CSV table of C-alpha atoms and ligand atoms in Angstrom, one decimal:
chain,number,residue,atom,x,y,z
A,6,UNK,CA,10.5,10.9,-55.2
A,7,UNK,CA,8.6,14.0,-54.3
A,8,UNK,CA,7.5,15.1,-50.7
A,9,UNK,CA,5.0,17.9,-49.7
A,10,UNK,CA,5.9,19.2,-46.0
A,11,UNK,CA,4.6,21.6,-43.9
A,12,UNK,CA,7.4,24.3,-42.7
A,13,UNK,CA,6.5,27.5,-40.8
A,14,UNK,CA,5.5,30.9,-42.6
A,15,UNK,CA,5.6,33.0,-39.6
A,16,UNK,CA,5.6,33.3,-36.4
A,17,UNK,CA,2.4,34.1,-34.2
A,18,UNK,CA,1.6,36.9,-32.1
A,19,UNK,CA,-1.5,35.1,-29.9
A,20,UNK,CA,-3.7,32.7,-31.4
A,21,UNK,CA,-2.1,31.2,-34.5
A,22,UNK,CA,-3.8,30.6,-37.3
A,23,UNK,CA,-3.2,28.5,-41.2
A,24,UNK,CA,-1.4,31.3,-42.0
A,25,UNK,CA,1.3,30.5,-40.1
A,26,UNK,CA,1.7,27.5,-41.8
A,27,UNK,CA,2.8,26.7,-45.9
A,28,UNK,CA,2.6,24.1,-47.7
A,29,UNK,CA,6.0,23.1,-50.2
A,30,UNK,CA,7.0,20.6,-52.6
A,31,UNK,CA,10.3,19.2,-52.0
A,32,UNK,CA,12.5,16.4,-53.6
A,33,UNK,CA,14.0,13.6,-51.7
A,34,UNK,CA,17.4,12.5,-52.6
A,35,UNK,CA,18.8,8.7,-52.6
A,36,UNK,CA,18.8,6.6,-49.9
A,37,UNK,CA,22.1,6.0,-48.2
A,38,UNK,CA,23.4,3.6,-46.0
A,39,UNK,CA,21.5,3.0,-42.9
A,40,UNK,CA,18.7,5.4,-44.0
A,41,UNK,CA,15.2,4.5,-44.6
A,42,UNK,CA,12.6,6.2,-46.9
A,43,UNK,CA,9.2,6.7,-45.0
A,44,UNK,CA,5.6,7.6,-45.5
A,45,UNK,CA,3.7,9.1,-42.6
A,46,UNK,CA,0.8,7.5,-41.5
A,47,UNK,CA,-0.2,9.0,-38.4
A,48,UNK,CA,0.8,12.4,-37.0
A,49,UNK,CA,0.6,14.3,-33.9
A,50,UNK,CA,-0.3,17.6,-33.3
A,51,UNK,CA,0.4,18.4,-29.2
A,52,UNK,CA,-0.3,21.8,-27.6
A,53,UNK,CA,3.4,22.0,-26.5
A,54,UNK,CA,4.5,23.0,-30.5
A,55,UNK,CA,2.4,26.0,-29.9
A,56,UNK,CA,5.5,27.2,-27.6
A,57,UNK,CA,8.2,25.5,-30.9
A,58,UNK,CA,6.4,28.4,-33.1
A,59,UNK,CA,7.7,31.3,-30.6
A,60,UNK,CA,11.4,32.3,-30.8
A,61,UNK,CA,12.3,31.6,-26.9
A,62,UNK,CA,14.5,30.0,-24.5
A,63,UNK,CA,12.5,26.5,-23.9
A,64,UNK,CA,13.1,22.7,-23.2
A,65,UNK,CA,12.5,22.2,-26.7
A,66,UNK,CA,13.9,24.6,-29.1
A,67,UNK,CA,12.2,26.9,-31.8
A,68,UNK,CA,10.7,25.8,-35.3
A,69,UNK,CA,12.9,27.4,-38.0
A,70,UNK,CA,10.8,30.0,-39.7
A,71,UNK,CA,10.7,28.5,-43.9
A,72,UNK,CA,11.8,25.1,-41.7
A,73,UNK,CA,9.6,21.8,-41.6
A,74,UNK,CA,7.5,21.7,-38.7
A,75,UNK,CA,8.5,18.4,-36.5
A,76,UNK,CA,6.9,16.3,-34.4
A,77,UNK,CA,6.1,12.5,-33.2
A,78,UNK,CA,4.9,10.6,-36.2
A,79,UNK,CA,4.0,6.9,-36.9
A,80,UNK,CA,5.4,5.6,-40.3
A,81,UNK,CA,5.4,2.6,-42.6
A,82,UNK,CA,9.1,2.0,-44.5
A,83,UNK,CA,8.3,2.3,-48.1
A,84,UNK,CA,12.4,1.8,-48.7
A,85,UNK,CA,15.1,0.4,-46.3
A,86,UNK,CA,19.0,0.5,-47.0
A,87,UNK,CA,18.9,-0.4,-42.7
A,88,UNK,CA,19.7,-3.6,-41.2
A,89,UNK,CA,17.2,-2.9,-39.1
A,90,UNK,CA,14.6,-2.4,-40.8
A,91,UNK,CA,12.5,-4.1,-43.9
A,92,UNK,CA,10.0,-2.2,-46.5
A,93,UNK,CA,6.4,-2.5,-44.4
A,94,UNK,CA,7.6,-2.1,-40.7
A,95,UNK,CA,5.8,0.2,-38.9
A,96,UNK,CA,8.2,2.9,-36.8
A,97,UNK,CA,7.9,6.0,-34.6
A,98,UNK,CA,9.8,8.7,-34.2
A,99,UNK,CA,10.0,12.8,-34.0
A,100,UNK,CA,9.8,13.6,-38.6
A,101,UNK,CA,9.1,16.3,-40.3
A,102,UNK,CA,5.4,17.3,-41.0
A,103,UNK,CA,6.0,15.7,-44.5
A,104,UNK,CA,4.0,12.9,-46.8
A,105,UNK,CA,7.5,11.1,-47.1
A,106,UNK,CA,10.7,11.7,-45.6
A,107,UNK,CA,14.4,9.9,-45.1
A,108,UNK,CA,15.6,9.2,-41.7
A,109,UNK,CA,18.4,7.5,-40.5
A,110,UNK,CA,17.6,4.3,-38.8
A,111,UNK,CA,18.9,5.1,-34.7
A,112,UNK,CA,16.0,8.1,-34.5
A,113,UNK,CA,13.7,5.5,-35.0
A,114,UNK,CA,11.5,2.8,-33.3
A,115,UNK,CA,9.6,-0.4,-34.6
A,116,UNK,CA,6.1,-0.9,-33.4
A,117,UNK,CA,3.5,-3.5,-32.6
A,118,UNK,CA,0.6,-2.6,-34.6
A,119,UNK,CA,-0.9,-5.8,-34.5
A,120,UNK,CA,-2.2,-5.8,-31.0
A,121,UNK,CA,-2.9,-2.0,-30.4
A,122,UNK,CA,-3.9,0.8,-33.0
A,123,UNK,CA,-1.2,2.9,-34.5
A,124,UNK,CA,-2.1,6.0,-33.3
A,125,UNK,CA,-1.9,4.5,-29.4
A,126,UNK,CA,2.0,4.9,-30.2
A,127,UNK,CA,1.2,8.8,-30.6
A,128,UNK,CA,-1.5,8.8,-27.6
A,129,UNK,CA,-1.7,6.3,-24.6
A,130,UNK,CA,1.5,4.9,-25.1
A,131,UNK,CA,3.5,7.8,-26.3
A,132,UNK,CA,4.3,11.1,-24.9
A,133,UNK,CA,1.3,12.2,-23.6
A,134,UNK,CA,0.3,8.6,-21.9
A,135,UNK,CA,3.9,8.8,-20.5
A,136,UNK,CA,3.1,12.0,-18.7
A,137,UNK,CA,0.4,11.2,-17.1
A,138,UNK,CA,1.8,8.1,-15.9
A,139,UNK,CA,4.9,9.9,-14.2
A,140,UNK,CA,2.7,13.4,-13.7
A,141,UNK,CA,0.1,10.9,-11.3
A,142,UNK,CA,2.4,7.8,-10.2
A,143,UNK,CA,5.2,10.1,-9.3
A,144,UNK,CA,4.1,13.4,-7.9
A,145,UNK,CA,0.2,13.8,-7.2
A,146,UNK,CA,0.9,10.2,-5.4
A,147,UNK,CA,-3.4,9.7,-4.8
A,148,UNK,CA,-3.9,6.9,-2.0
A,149,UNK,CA,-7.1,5.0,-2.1
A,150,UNK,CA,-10.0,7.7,-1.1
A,151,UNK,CA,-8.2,10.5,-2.0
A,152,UNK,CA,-9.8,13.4,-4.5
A,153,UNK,CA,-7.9,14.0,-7.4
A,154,UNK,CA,-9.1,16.8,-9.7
A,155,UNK,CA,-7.6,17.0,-13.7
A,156,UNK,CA,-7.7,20.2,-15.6
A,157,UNK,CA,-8.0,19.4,-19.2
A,158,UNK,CA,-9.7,16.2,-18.2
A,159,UNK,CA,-10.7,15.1,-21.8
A,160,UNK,CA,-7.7,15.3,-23.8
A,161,UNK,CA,-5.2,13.0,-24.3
A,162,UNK,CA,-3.3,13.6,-21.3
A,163,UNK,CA,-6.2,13.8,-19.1
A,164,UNK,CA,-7.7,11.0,-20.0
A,165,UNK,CA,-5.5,9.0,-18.8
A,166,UNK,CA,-4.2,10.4,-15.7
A,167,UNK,CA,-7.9,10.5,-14.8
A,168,UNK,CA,-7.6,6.2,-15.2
A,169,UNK,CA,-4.5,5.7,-13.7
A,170,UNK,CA,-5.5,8.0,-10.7
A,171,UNK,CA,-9.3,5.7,-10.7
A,172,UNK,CA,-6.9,2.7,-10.3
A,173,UNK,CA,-5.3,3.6,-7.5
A,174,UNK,CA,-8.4,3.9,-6.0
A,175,UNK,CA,-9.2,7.9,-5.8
A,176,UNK,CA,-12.3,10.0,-6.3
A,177,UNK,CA,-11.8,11.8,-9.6
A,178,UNK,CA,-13.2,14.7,-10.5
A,179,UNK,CA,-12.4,16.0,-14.6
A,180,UNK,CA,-12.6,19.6,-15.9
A,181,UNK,CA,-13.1,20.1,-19.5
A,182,UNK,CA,-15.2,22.2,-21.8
A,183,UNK,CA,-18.5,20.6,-22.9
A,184,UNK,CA,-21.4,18.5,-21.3
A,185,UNK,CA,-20.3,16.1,-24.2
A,186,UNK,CA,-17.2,15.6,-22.9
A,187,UNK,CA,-18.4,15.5,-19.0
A,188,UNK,CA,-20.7,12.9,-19.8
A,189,UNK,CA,-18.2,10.9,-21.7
A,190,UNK,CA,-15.5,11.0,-18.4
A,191,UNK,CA,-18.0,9.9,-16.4
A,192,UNK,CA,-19.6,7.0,-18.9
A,193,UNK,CA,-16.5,5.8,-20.5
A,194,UNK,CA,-13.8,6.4,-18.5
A,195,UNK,CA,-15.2,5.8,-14.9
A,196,UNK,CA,-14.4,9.7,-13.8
A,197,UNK,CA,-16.5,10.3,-10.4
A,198,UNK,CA,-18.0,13.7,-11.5
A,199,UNK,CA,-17.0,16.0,-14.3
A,200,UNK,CA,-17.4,19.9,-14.3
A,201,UNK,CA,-18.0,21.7,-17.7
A,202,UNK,CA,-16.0,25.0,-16.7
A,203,UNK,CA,-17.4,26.9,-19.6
A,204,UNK,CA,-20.9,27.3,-18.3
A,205,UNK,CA,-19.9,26.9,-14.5
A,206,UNK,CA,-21.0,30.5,-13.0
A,207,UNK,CA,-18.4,30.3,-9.6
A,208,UNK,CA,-15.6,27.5,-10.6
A,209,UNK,CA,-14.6,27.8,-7.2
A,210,UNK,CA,-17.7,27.1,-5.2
A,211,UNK,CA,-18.7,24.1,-8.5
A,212,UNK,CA,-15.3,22.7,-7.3
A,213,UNK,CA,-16.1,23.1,-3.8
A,214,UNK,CA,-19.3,21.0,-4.2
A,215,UNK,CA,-18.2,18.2,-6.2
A,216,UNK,CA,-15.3,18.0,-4.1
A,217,UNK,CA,-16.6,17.6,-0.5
A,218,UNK,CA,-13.6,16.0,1.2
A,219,UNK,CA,-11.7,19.1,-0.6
A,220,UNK,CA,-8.5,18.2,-3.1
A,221,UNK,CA,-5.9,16.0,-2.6
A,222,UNK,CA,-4.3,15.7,-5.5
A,223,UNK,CA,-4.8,18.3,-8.8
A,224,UNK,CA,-3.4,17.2,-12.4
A,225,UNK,CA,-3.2,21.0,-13.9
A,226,UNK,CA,-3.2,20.7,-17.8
A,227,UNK,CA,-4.6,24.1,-18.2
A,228,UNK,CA,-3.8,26.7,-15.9
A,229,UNK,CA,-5.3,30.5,-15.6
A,230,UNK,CA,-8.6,30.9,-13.6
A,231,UNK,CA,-9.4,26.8,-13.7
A,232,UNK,CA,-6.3,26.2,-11.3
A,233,UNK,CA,-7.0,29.5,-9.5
A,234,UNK,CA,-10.3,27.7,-8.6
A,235,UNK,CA,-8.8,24.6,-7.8
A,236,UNK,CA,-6.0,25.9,-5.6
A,237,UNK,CA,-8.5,27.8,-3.6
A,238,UNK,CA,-9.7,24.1,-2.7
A,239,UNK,CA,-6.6,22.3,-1.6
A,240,UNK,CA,-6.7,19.8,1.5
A,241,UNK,CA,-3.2,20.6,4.0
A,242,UNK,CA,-0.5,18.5,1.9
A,243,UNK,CA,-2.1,18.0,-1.5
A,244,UNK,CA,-0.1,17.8,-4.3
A,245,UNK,CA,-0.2,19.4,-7.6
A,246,UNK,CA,1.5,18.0,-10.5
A,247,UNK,CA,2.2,20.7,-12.7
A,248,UNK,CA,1.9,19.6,-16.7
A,249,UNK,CA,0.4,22.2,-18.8
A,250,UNK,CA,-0.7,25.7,-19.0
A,251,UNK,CA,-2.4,25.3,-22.2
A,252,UNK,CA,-4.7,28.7,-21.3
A,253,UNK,CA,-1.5,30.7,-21.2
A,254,UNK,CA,0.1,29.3,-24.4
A,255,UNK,CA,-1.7,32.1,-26.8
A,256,UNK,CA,-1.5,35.3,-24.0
A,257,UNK,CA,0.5,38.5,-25.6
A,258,UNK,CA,1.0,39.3,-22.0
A,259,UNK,CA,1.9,37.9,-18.8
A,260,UNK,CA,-1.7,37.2,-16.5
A,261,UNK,CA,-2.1,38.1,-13.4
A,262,UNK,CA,-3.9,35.8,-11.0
A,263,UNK,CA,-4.3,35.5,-7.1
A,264,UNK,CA,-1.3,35.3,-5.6
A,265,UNK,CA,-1.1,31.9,-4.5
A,266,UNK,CA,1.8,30.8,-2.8
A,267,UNK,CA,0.4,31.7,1.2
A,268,UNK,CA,-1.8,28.7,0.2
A,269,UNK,CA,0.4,26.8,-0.1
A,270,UNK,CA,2.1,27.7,2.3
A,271,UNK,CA,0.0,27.5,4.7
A,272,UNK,CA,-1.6,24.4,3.6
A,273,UNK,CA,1.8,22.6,3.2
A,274,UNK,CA,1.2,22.0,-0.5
A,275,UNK,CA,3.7,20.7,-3.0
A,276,UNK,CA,3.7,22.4,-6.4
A,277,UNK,CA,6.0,20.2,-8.8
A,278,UNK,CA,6.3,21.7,-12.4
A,279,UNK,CA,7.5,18.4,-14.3
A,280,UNK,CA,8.8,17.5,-18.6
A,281,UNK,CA,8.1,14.1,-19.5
A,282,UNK,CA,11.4,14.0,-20.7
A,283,UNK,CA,12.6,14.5,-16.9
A,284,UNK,CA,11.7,10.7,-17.1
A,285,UNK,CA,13.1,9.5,-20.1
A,286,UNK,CA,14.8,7.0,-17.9
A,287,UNK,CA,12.0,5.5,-16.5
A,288,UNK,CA,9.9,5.6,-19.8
A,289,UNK,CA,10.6,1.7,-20.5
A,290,UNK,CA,8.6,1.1,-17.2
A,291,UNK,CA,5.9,3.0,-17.8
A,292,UNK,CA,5.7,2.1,-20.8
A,293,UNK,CA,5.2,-1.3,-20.0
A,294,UNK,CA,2.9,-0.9,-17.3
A,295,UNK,CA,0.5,1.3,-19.8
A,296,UNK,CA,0.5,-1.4,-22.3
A,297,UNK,CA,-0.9,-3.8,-19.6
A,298,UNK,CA,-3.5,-2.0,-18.8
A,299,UNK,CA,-4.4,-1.3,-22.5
A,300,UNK,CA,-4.0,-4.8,-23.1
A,301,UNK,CA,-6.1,-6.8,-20.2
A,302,UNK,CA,-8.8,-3.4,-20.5
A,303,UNK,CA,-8.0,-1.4,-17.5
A,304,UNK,CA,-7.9,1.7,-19.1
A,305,UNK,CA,-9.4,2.5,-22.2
A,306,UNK,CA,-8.7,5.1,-24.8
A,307,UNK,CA,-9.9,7.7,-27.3
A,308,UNK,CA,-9.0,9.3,-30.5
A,309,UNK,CA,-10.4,12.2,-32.8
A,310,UNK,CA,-9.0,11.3,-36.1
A,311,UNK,CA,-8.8,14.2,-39.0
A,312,UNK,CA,-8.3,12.8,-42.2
A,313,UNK,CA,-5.7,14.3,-45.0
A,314,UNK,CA,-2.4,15.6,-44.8
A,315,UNK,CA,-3.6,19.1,-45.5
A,316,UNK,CA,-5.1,19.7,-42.5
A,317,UNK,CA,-2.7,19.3,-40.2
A,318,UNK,CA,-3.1,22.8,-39.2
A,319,UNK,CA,-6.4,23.0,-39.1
A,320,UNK,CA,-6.0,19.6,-36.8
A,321,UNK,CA,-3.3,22.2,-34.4
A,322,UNK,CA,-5.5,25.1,-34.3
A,323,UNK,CA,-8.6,22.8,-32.8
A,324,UNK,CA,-6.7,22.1,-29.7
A,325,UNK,CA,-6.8,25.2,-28.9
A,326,UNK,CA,-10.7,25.7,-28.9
A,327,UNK,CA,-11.5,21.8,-27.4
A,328,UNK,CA,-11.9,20.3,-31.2
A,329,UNK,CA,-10.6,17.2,-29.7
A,330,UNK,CA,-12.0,13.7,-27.3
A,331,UNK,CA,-8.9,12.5,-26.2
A,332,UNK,CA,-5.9,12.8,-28.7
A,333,UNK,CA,-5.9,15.0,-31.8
A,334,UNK,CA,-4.5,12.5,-34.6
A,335,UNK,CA,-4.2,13.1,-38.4
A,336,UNK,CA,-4.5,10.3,-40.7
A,337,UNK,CA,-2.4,10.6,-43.9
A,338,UNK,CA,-4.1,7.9,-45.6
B,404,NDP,P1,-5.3,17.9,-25.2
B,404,NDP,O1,-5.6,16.6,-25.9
B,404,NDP,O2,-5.9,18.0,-23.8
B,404,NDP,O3,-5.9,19.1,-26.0
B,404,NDP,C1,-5.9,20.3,-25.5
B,404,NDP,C2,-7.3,20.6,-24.8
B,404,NDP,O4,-7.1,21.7,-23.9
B,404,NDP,C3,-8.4,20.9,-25.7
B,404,NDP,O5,-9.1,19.8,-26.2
B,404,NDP,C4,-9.3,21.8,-24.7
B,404,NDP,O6,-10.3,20.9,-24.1
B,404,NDP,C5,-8.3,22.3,-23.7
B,404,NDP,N1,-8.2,23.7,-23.7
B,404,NDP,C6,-7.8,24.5,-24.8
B,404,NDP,N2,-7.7,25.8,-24.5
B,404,NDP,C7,-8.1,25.9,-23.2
B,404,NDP,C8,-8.3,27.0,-22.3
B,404,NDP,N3,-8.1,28.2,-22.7
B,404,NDP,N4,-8.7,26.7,-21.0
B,404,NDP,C9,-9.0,25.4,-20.7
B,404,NDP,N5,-8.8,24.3,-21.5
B,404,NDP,C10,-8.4,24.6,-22.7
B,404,NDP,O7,-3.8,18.1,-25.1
B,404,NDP,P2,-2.7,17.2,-24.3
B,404,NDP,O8,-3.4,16.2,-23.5
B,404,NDP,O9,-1.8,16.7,-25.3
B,404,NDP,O10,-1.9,18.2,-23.4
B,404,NDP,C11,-2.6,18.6,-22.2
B,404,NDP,C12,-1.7,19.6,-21.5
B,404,NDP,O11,-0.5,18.9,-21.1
B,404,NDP,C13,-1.2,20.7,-22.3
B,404,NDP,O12,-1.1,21.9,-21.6
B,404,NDP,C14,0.2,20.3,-22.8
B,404,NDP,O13,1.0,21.4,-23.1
B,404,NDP,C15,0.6,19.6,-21.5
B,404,NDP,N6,1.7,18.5,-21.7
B,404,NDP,C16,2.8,18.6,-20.9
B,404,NDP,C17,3.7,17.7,-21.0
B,404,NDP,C18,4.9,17.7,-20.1
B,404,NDP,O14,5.9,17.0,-20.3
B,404,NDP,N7,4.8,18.5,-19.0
B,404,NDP,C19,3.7,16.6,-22.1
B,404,NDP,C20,2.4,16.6,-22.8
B,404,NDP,C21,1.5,17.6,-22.7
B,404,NDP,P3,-11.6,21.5,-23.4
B,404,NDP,O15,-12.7,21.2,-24.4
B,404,NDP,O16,-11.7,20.8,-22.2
B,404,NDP,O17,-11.4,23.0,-23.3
């Protein structure tokens, strides 16, 4: 049986681009015991691999340059020599960027396909619905009349936080990067008001007026002059829940910004930096509590599908200039 897999060509000095990325044949060998031989159905591409292709001290460790790239991937088992498993389940787990791959049974998990779209697995009820279901629930803590304000509103974090944060019965306010995606916070998933920070002349004042009780709570998912803005807005005791810096992922050089800790210190602000992974403990509850809400309707989802296997890098790269409505899938099939 032959495979083709993405590995990485190079590493990237700022913006990456396909060229950091080849495409290789490779042959799979016999299944063993407890293995099982998959095709990939539906795979993720997440901002946070952007930090994978750099060669530095993380929370996750480097890609391998002339390695597969690897990351969370719904799968159907073609092959099974698992107890666990039968030719046709449907599985998740963290594969290579391959058409086909082996993988031993315990790295992976069945899924319910029948109820929910695959790709939710990789979206709402994967990693990034996890985060903002701890990111929210457990550190920007919104009470009922509160303002909450998301960075990276429209994504598939953002999305979501923005929902949970609307259930518990706050004013939210989403920042993202078209009028497209503003109008579809507000339309299809009840956001309050939405600002479109690329044609916003003074982000700090557009902030200011969309937000007139202030900021309780901010969701940062993007960092750099958005959160500068944001900050300069914080109520006495908000809360920001610290996610993603996606602004800063593709900088040769550190940025300087305002220096913002007399803010908070002044305004008694917590600042809490969090991984999902923190919560891997917890993820069985919040798991369950997003599947409810997905289930009876509560919160609803969105995902930009690119079809072929090929373009998974094309599919990476577009995170990085707002290709995507909520999460960036690609469909091998
Ligand atoms: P998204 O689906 O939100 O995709 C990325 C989005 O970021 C783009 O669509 C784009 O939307 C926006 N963006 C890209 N570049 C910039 C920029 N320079 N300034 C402002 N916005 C930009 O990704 P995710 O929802 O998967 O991830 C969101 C953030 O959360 C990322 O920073 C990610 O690293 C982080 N994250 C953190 C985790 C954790 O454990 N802490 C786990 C998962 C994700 P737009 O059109 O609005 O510009």
């Amino acid at each position: 049986m032959n495979s083709r897999q993405f590995v990485l060509a190079s590493r990237p000095h700022g913006f990456p681009s396909s060229e950091n990325f080849r495409i290789e044949n490779k042959g799979l060998d016999e299944l063993k015991d407890n293995e099982v031989l998959l095709k990939s159905w539906f795979i993720s591409v997440d901002p946070y691999m952007r930090g994978r292709m750099n060669n530095l001290k993380s929370y996750a460790s480097p890609f391998e340059v002339n390695q597969p790239i690897k990351g969370n991937i719904v799968a159907r088992v073609i092959e099974s020599k698992s107890k666990t498993f039968t030719e046709g389940d449907i599985v998740v787990g963290i594969l290579s960027w391959a058409t086909y791959c082996i993988e031993k049974a315990e790295n992976l998990r069945k899924v319910d396909t029948q109820s929910v779209p695959p790709g939710y697995y990789l979206g709402i009820l994967g990693m990034p619905g996890l985060t903002a279901y701890f990111g929210i629930m457990d550190i920007g803590k919104p009470k009922a009349g509160e303002t909450v304000v998301i960075s990276g509103a429209a994504g598939a974090v953002g999305i979501v936080a923005g929902q949970i944060a609307k259930i518990q019965g706050s004013y939210v306010v989403g920042i993202t990067g078209s009028d497209e995606k503003c109008k579809l916070l507000k339309e299809e998933f009840r956001f309050d008001e939405a600002v479109n920070y690329k044609t916003a002349t003074i982000m700090r004042n557009v902030i200011a007026a969309v937000c007139p009780n202030g900021v309780d709570v901010y969701y940062d998912n993007v960092g750099g002059e958005i959160t500068d803005a944001v900050i300069a807005n914080l109520n006495f005791h908000a809360r920001i829940a610290l996610c993603g810096q996606i602004s800063q992922y593709n900088n040769t050089r550190v940025s300087m910004g305002p220096a913002i800790l007399p803010i908070l210190l002044t305004r008694s602000i917590l600042l809490q930096g969090f991984i999902v992974s923190n919560y891997s403990d917890r993820f069985g509850e919040a798991f369950a509590q997003l599947t409810q809400w997905v289930n009876d309707g509560t919160i609803k989802y969105k995902e930009t599908i690119i079809h072929g296997f090929d373009k998974l890098p094309d599919a990476f790269l577009g995170l990085f200039t707002g290709k995507n409505q909520g999460k960036m899938l690609i469909e091998t099939e």
